[in-house]
Short mmCIF file of C-alpha atoms in Angstrom, two decimals:
data_model
loop_
_atom_site.label_atom_id
_atom_site.label_comp_id
_atom_site.label_asym_id
_atom_site.label_seq_id
_atom_site.Cartn_x
_atom_site.Cartn_y
_atom_site.Cartn_z
CA MET A 1 320.62 72.54 294.71
CA ALA A 2 317.83 70.65 293.00
CA ASP A 3 314.68 68.58 293.61
CA LEU A 4 315.26 65.11 292.17
CA GLU A 5 311.70 63.94 292.74
CA ALA A 6 310.17 67.00 291.04
CA GLU A 7 312.36 66.41 287.96
CA GLN A 8 311.33 62.75 287.87
CA ILE A 9 307.63 63.60 288.22
CA VAL A 10 307.83 66.13 285.39
CA LEU A 11 309.40 63.63 282.99
CA GLY A 12 307.04 60.85 284.09
CA MET A 13 303.96 63.05 283.54
CA MET A 14 305.28 64.13 280.15
CA MET A 15 305.35 60.47 279.08
CA THR A 16 301.61 60.15 279.80
CA SER A 17 300.32 62.53 277.10
CA PRO A 18 301.43 65.12 274.50
CA GLY A 19 299.37 67.73 276.38
CA GLN A 20 301.60 67.40 279.41
CA VAL A 21 304.67 67.81 277.20
CA GLU A 22 303.26 71.02 275.77
CA GLN A 23 302.56 72.47 279.22
CA ALA A 24 306.03 71.58 280.50
CA ALA A 25 307.62 73.14 277.41
CA ASP A 26 305.97 76.47 278.28
CA ILE A 27 307.95 76.60 281.52
CA LEU A 28 311.16 74.58 281.16
CA ARG A 29 314.19 74.11 278.93
CA GLY A 30 316.61 71.18 278.87
CA GLY A 31 319.22 73.12 280.80
CA ASP A 32 316.85 73.50 283.74
CA PHE A 33 317.37 69.85 284.75
CA TYR A 34 320.15 69.23 287.26
CA TRP A 35 320.64 65.47 286.93
CA PRO A 36 322.60 64.69 283.73
CA LYS A 37 320.40 61.74 282.74
CA HIS A 38 317.28 63.93 282.65
CA GLU A 39 318.31 66.34 279.90
CA PRO A 40 318.50 63.69 277.11
CA ILE A 41 315.12 62.31 278.22
CA TRP A 42 313.69 65.81 277.96
CA GLY A 43 315.21 66.23 274.49
CA ALA A 44 313.72 62.96 273.27
CA LEU A 45 310.26 63.87 274.59
CA ILE A 46 310.35 67.30 272.92
CA ALA A 47 311.46 65.77 269.60
CA LEU A 48 308.66 63.18 269.69
CA TRP A 49 306.05 65.77 270.63
CA ALA A 50 307.19 68.20 267.92
CA GLY A 51 306.84 65.42 265.34
CA ASN A 52 303.33 64.47 266.53
CA ASN A 53 304.63 61.05 267.61
CA PRO A 54 303.73 59.01 270.73
CA VAL A 55 305.56 60.07 273.90
CA ASP A 56 305.28 56.83 275.91
CA PRO A 57 308.38 55.18 277.50
CA THR A 58 308.82 52.73 274.61
CA ALA A 59 308.95 55.56 272.05
CA VAL A 60 311.29 57.57 274.26
CA ALA A 61 313.61 54.56 274.71
CA ARG A 62 313.74 53.95 270.97
CA THR A 63 314.55 57.61 270.27
CA LEU A 64 317.30 57.66 272.87
CA ASP A 65 318.74 54.39 271.61
CA GLU A 66 318.88 55.68 268.02
CA ALA A 67 320.75 58.72 269.28
CA GLY A 68 323.16 56.59 271.31
CA GLU A 69 322.00 58.17 274.56
CA LEU A 70 319.90 55.44 276.15
CA ASP A 71 322.62 54.38 278.57
CA ARG A 72 323.32 58.01 279.52
CA ALA A 73 319.61 58.40 280.30
CA GLY A 74 319.60 55.44 282.68
CA GLY A 75 318.24 52.79 280.30
CA ALA A 76 314.69 51.56 279.69
CA PRO A 77 314.13 50.47 283.34
CA TYR A 78 314.75 54.05 284.52
CA LEU A 79 312.17 55.40 282.04
CA LEU A 80 309.58 52.99 283.44
CA SER A 81 310.46 54.06 286.98
CA LEU A 82 309.62 57.63 286.03
CA ILE A 83 306.08 56.60 285.13
CA ALA A 84 305.76 55.12 288.63
CA LYS A 85 306.57 58.56 290.07
CA VAL A 86 303.46 60.16 288.52
CA PRO A 87 301.02 61.22 291.29
CA THR A 88 297.76 59.29 291.41
CA ALA A 89 295.69 62.44 291.88
CA PRO A 90 294.66 64.11 288.60
CA GLY A 91 296.56 67.26 287.69
CA THR A 92 298.91 68.92 285.25
CA VAL A 93 302.65 69.06 285.05
CA ARG A 94 302.84 72.83 285.61
CA PHE A 95 303.12 72.66 289.41
CA TYR A 96 306.15 70.36 289.35
CA ALA A 97 307.69 72.10 286.32
CA GLN A 98 307.66 75.37 288.26
CA ILE A 99 309.55 73.69 291.12
CA VAL A 100 312.22 72.54 288.65
CA SER A 101 312.36 76.02 287.13
CA ASP A 102 312.71 77.71 290.52
CA TRP A 103 315.65 75.46 291.48
CA SER A 104 317.26 76.18 288.12
CA ARG A 105 317.09 79.90 288.76
CA ARG A 106 318.49 79.45 292.27
CA ARG A 107 321.48 77.68 290.73
CA GLN A 108 321.91 80.50 288.24
CA ILE A 109 321.96 83.04 291.07
CA HIS A 110 324.44 80.90 293.04
CA GLU A 111 326.71 80.52 290.02
CA ALA A 112 326.49 84.24 289.29
CA GLY A 113 327.56 84.94 292.86
CA ILE A 114 330.59 82.68 292.50
CA ARG A 115 331.57 84.47 289.26
CA VAL A 116 331.20 87.84 290.99
CA VAL A 117 333.48 86.78 293.85
CA GLN A 118 336.09 85.41 291.44
CA SER A 119 335.95 88.52 289.29
CA ALA A 120 336.22 90.82 292.32
CA ARG A 121 339.39 89.02 293.39
CA THR A 122 340.99 89.54 289.97
CA LEU A 123 342.69 92.88 290.43
CA SER A 124 343.45 93.21 286.72
CA THR A 125 339.71 93.55 285.99
CA PRO A 126 338.46 97.18 286.24
CA VAL A 127 335.92 97.55 289.03
CA ASP A 128 333.32 99.03 286.65
CA GLU A 129 333.50 95.87 284.56
CA VAL A 130 333.09 93.74 287.69
CA VAL A 131 329.96 95.67 288.69
CA GLU A 132 328.48 95.64 285.17
CA LYS A 133 329.02 91.89 284.78
CA ALA A 134 327.55 91.20 288.21
CA GLN A 135 324.45 93.25 287.42
CA LYS A 136 323.97 91.50 284.09
CA ASP A 137 324.29 88.01 285.57
CA ILE A 138 321.94 88.72 288.47
CA HIS A 139 319.43 90.39 286.16
CA ALA A 140 319.42 87.39 283.84
CA ALA A 141 318.84 85.02 286.74
CA THR A 142 316.21 86.99 288.65
CA VAL A 143 314.27 89.00 286.07
CA THR A 144 314.33 87.11 282.84
CA HIS A 145 314.29 83.42 282.00
CA LEU A 146 315.58 83.72 278.49
CA THR A 147 315.80 81.03 275.84
CA THR A 148 317.87 80.94 272.70
CA ASP A 149 315.66 78.32 271.06
CA PRO A 150 314.86 79.38 267.48
CA VAL A 151 311.19 79.83 266.60
CA VAL A 152 309.76 79.11 263.15
CA VAL A 153 307.44 81.76 261.77
CA GLY A 154 304.46 79.42 261.72
CA ASP A 155 304.60 79.21 265.51
CA PHE A 156 304.01 82.90 266.11
CA ILE A 157 302.40 84.40 263.01
CA ASP A 158 298.87 83.86 264.37
CA ASP A 159 299.81 85.69 267.57
CA GLU A 160 301.15 88.58 265.52
CA PHE A 161 297.96 88.74 263.47
CA THR A 162 295.91 88.83 266.67
CA HIS A 163 298.14 91.64 267.92
CA LEU A 164 297.42 93.67 264.78
CA GLU A 165 293.69 93.08 265.24
CA ASP A 166 293.96 94.27 268.84
CA ILE A 167 295.71 97.45 267.68
CA ARG A 168 293.03 98.01 265.03
CA ASP A 169 290.24 97.51 267.56
CA GLY A 170 291.86 99.75 270.16
CA LYS A 171 292.45 96.91 272.64
CA VAL A 172 296.17 97.65 272.87
CA THR A 173 298.23 100.78 272.29
CA PRO A 174 300.71 100.36 269.41
CA GLY A 175 303.38 102.33 271.27
CA ILE A 176 303.88 104.81 274.10
CA SER A 177 302.74 108.23 272.88
CA SER A 178 305.37 110.95 272.51
CA GLY A 179 302.78 113.59 273.36
CA PHE A 180 302.89 115.02 269.82
CA LEU A 181 300.24 113.83 267.39
CA ASP A 182 302.27 114.23 264.20
CA VAL A 183 305.35 112.62 265.74
CA ASP A 184 303.22 109.64 266.79
CA ALA A 185 301.78 109.45 263.28
CA LEU A 186 305.30 109.10 261.85
CA LEU A 187 306.93 106.93 264.53
CA GLY A 188 303.95 105.03 265.89
CA GLY A 189 304.96 105.95 269.44
CA TRP A 190 307.86 104.53 271.41
CA HIS A 191 308.40 100.78 271.07
CA PRO A 192 310.41 98.33 273.22
CA GLY A 193 313.93 97.53 272.08
CA ARG A 194 314.48 100.74 270.14
CA LEU A 195 317.15 103.45 270.41
CA VAL A 196 315.94 107.01 269.80
CA ILE A 197 318.34 109.95 269.48
CA PRO A 198 317.05 113.52 269.88
CA ALA A 199 319.86 115.89 268.88
CA GLY A 200 320.46 119.60 268.64
CA ARG A 201 322.81 122.47 269.37
CA PRO A 202 323.42 123.48 273.02
CA GLY A 203 320.39 125.41 274.26
CA ALA A 204 318.11 124.27 271.43
CA GLY A 205 315.83 122.48 273.89
CA LYS A 206 316.75 118.84 273.49
CA SER A 207 316.63 118.18 277.26
CA LEU A 208 313.24 119.84 277.57
CA LEU A 209 311.92 117.84 274.64
CA THR A 210 312.92 114.54 276.24
CA LEU A 211 311.35 115.62 279.54
CA ASN A 212 308.16 116.25 277.56
CA PHE A 213 308.41 112.70 276.22
CA ALA A 214 308.90 111.47 279.78
CA LYS A 215 305.92 113.42 281.10
CA ARG A 216 303.58 111.91 278.53
CA ALA A 217 304.80 108.39 279.25
CA LEU A 218 304.34 108.99 282.99
CA GLU A 219 300.82 110.30 282.44
CA LEU A 220 300.05 107.03 280.68
CA GLY A 221 301.36 105.06 283.66
CA HIS A 222 304.72 103.92 282.25
CA PRO A 223 307.77 104.04 284.58
CA VAL A 224 310.53 106.36 283.38
CA LEU A 225 314.20 106.34 284.33
CA ILE A 226 316.23 109.50 283.68
CA PHE A 227 320.02 109.88 283.84
CA PRO A 228 320.62 113.66 283.63
CA MET A 229 324.36 114.25 283.28
CA GLU A 230 324.10 117.99 282.69
CA MET A 231 321.41 118.82 285.26
CA SER A 232 320.87 117.97 288.92
CA LYS A 233 317.71 116.19 290.03
CA ARG A 234 316.54 119.56 291.41
CA GLU A 235 316.84 121.15 287.97
CA VAL A 236 314.94 118.21 286.45
CA MET A 237 312.26 118.66 289.10
CA TRP A 238 311.95 122.39 288.43
CA ARG A 239 311.48 121.85 284.71
CA LEU A 240 308.89 119.16 285.24
CA TRP A 241 307.12 121.32 287.80
CA SER A 242 307.17 124.36 285.51
CA ASP A 243 305.49 122.39 282.75
CA TRP A 244 303.00 120.65 285.02
CA ALA A 245 301.92 123.78 286.96
CA ARG A 246 302.27 126.26 284.07
CA ILE A 247 304.65 128.45 286.06
CA PRO A 248 307.52 130.30 284.29
CA LEU A 249 310.76 128.43 284.83
CA HIS A 250 312.79 131.52 285.79
CA LEU A 251 310.64 132.05 288.91
CA PHE A 252 311.94 128.86 290.50
CA GLN A 253 315.43 130.30 291.02
CA LYS A 254 314.18 132.69 293.73
CA ALA A 255 310.78 131.04 294.40
CA ARG A 256 308.93 134.27 293.72
CA PHE A 257 305.48 132.84 293.11
CA SER A 258 302.13 134.55 293.38
CA GLY A 259 299.45 133.13 295.68
CA GLU A 260 297.72 131.46 292.74
CA GLU A 261 301.00 130.00 291.52
CA TRP A 262 301.70 128.50 294.95
CA VAL A 263 298.33 126.77 294.80
CA ARG A 264 299.12 125.34 291.37
CA LEU A 265 302.58 124.34 292.59
CA LYS A 266 301.10 122.40 295.51
CA ASP A 267 298.52 120.69 293.28
CA ALA A 268 301.24 119.70 290.82
CA ARG A 269 303.36 118.38 293.71
CA GLU A 270 300.65 115.90 294.65
CA ALA A 271 300.28 114.75 291.03
CA ILE A 272 304.03 114.42 290.45
CA ARG A 273 304.58 112.62 293.77
CA LYS A 274 302.60 109.62 292.49
CA LEU A 275 304.51 109.29 289.22
CA PRO A 276 306.69 106.19 288.58
CA LEU A 277 309.70 108.42 287.87
CA VAL A 278 313.28 107.59 288.87
CA VAL A 279 315.99 110.26 288.52
CA ASP A 280 319.66 109.25 288.90
CA ASP A 281 322.02 112.23 288.54
CA GLN A 282 325.12 110.48 289.91
CA VAL A 283 326.17 108.44 286.86
CA ASN A 284 328.56 109.34 284.05
CA THR A 285 329.67 106.03 282.47
CA VAL A 286 327.98 103.47 280.25
CA ASN A 287 328.58 100.71 282.80
CA GLN A 288 326.88 102.73 285.53
CA ILE A 289 323.88 103.38 283.31
CA ARG A 290 323.57 99.69 282.45
CA SER A 291 323.95 98.57 286.06
CA ASN A 292 321.56 101.16 287.50
CA SER A 293 319.00 100.55 284.76
CA ARG A 294 318.90 96.84 285.60
CA ARG A 295 318.62 97.60 289.31
CA ALA A 296 315.81 100.12 288.73
CA ALA A 297 313.93 97.60 286.56
CA GLN A 298 314.11 95.10 289.41
CA GLN A 299 313.01 97.59 292.07
CA TYR A 300 310.41 99.71 290.26
CA GLY A 301 309.24 97.61 287.32
CA GLN A 302 309.98 97.55 283.62
CA PRO A 303 310.59 101.13 282.43
CA GLY A 304 308.68 102.46 279.45
CA LEU A 305 311.51 104.92 278.75
CA VAL A 306 315.15 105.16 279.80
CA ILE A 307 316.68 108.57 279.07
CA ALA A 308 320.41 109.44 279.08
CA ASP A 309 321.05 113.18 278.78
CA TYR A 310 323.47 113.42 277.10
CA VAL A 311 325.86 111.03 275.33
CA GLN A 312 328.79 113.44 274.92
CA ARG A 313 328.87 114.00 278.71
CA LEU A 314 329.78 110.36 279.33
CA ASN A 315 333.19 109.41 280.65
CA PHE A 316 335.02 106.52 278.99
CA PRO A 317 337.82 105.29 281.27
CA GLY A 318 340.77 103.87 279.37
CA LYS A 319 339.49 104.91 275.94
CA GLU A 320 341.39 107.20 273.58
CA ARG A 321 339.38 107.80 270.40
CA ARG A 322 336.20 109.77 271.05
CA ASP A 323 334.40 108.51 267.96
CA ILE A 324 334.93 104.88 269.01
CA GLU A 325 333.83 105.70 272.57
CA VAL A 326 330.56 107.29 271.48
CA GLY A 327 329.92 104.53 268.97
CA ASP A 328 330.40 101.89 271.67
CA ALA A 329 327.96 103.79 273.91
CA ALA A 330 325.32 103.81 271.18
CA LYS A 331 325.72 100.08 270.67
CA ALA A 332 325.50 99.44 274.43
CA PHE A 333 322.32 101.49 274.74
CA LYS A 334 320.70 99.65 271.84
CA GLU A 335 321.55 96.32 273.48
CA LEU A 336 320.17 97.55 276.81
CA ALA A 337 316.92 98.61 275.14
CA ARG A 338 316.51 95.08 273.79
CA GLU A 339 317.50 93.47 277.08
CA LEU A 340 315.06 95.51 279.22
CA GLN A 341 312.44 95.72 276.47
CA THR A 342 312.27 99.48 276.81
CA THR A 343 312.79 102.52 274.58
CA PHE A 344 316.20 104.06 275.22
CA ILE A 345 316.39 107.79 274.47
CA ALA A 346 320.00 108.97 274.16
CA VAL A 347 320.22 112.75 273.88
CA CYS A 348 323.07 114.03 271.69
CA GLN A 349 324.68 117.26 270.60
CA ILE A 350 325.30 118.15 266.99
CA ASN A 351 328.41 119.93 265.74
CA ARG A 352 328.50 123.37 264.14
CA GLY A 353 328.07 122.02 260.62
CA ASN A 354 324.56 123.47 260.31
CA GLU A 355 325.75 127.00 261.08
CA SER A 356 327.58 127.19 257.76
CA ARG A 357 324.31 126.63 255.88
CA THR A 358 322.02 129.44 254.89
CA ASP A 359 318.93 127.83 256.40
CA LYS A 360 320.82 126.54 259.50
CA LEU A 361 318.96 123.23 259.24
CA PRO A 362 320.75 120.33 260.97
CA GLN A 363 321.48 117.08 259.15
CA LEU A 364 322.34 113.55 260.19
CA SER A 365 325.98 114.22 259.30
CA ASP A 366 326.07 116.83 262.06
CA LEU A 367 325.81 114.24 264.83
CA ARG A 368 328.84 114.94 266.95
CA ASP A 369 331.75 112.50 267.44
CA SER A 370 330.46 109.36 265.71
CA GLY A 371 328.65 108.14 262.63
CA GLN A 372 327.77 105.01 264.58
CA LEU A 373 325.17 107.04 266.45
CA GLU A 374 323.21 107.22 263.22
CA GLN A 375 323.90 103.58 262.44
CA GLU A 376 322.65 102.20 265.78
CA ALA A 377 319.64 104.50 266.16
CA ASP A 378 316.17 103.43 265.13
CA GLN A 379 315.02 107.04 265.02
CA VAL A 380 316.89 110.35 265.00
CA ILE A 381 315.03 113.59 265.81
CA LEU A 382 316.94 116.79 265.02
CA ILE A 383 315.72 119.93 266.79
CA HIS A 384 315.75 123.23 264.90
CA ARG A 385 314.46 126.55 266.26
CA PRO A 386 314.54 129.49 263.82
CA ASP A 387 314.69 131.99 266.70
CA TYR A 388 317.79 130.25 268.07
CA TYR A 389 319.74 132.21 265.43
CA ASP A 390 317.40 135.18 264.94
CA LYS A 391 315.35 136.40 267.89
CA GLU A 392 313.15 138.45 265.56
CA HIS A 393 312.49 135.61 263.13
CA GLU A 394 308.92 135.45 261.83
CA ARG A 395 308.68 131.91 263.22
CA ALA A 396 309.86 132.85 266.69
CA GLY A 397 308.29 130.54 269.25
CA GLU A 398 308.23 127.57 266.89
CA ALA A 399 310.48 124.53 266.59
CA ASP A 400 310.94 121.94 263.88
CA LEU A 401 311.35 118.35 264.95
CA ILE A 402 313.12 116.88 261.94
CA ILE A 403 312.61 113.10 261.82
CA ALA A 404 315.88 112.55 259.97
CA LYS A 405 315.93 108.78 260.38
CA ASN A 406 313.06 106.38 260.93
CA ARG A 407 313.98 102.73 260.48
CA HIS A 408 310.33 101.69 260.68
CA GLY A 409 308.56 104.33 258.60
CA PRO A 410 308.72 107.65 256.74
CA THR A 411 310.76 110.74 257.59
CA ASP A 412 309.33 114.25 257.73
CA THR A 413 309.39 117.48 259.73
CA VAL A 414 306.90 118.24 262.52
CA THR A 415 306.42 121.81 263.69
CA VAL A 416 305.63 122.37 267.37
CA ALA A 417 305.32 125.39 269.66
CA ALA A 418 308.44 126.14 271.71
CA GLN A 419 307.14 127.43 275.05
CA LEU A 420 310.54 127.38 276.73
CA HIS A 421 309.42 129.72 279.53
CA PHE A 422 307.18 126.87 280.69
CA ALA A 423 309.95 124.29 280.04
CA ARG A 424 308.00 122.59 277.29
CA PHE A 425 307.26 122.11 273.65
CA LYS A 426 303.59 122.00 272.77
CA ASP A 427 301.72 120.18 270.04
CA MET A 428 300.28 122.77 267.63
CA ALA A 429 297.00 120.85 267.67
CA HIS A 430 296.68 121.51 271.43
CA LEU A 431 297.31 125.27 271.44
#
């Protein structure tokens, strides 16, 4: 499963100029070549180019000879034969490099399929592990073409400076907005590769808060994937609809809407229908979330947010200690955020530790079942509603979003309006 001539043309064109080497290096890696003799030739060309040395056949032969690999690469006559393969028409190496890359990916897919078959036949391997491994291998072959080559800072610092200038000039958004101005000011929005944990007592509104995060991301055009393990997709839909159409949530149970509310409901339906939102309410294990997240990324595009609601509802087959189980889940979600380059929002419950305090304020130590939740998270948002404990509290209708951990900036408390009858929290600045 390879194109010998395309590989030969690529290497021959690379030996004509450093510019061709640079263009090939943007697309290929040494492991993309199928014929064993081609990988050492590639390595010699890259080494010469990186050192600003000539890349002609004589220089390549000398480099290979010094490394003791000239015979493995076919000898000097083979290097000269590669030059003869270069097309006479002017052009760049990119076209042929892409052919080599495509065949490399086909081989990866083929090899992944063989591993899946072998794993499926091994009855001692749990079926969830078989599925998760298959999804990971196929995702790596079809969605990403990753490299483990190290990069020195000098090679990317200019790009990073340009990125900062683009943020300053408003050309790019620094992160996906949470929908709350003061939260964005502290966290800078949601960023790829990060794990965010909103946490609170049952009924405090943590699910509604994450749906608010999802709504804002969707409004900005970012796909969102939600795994609700405590609600059905219908209940998710009702809450989103309530917020969008400004219709009290309790009316959905019996559909007792006024004529005006029906009109708003229909208008909201048309707006929601177009959203890049995927709801999967049939999962309850980490492996299922990983597998279905990869599949959704392939089918619907890279998600801006992936939301699991909530961590303590997960099942952990074969595990005994709950703290280890939850800690492993947090680690897996952080790894998935990096793999898919998305923000993973893992909703969590807190224990009753806050109820013994006079002010009832939650703390990081209240995270239920595992301290590793705090360790893996980039940001932790604790939800506190004064009227949760005292219906007549002077701050009834308000909620504190306590940024208890922020790996990339300051911590503070943001006060928002808790309009739970409309299934939403509202930025005070927008009241």
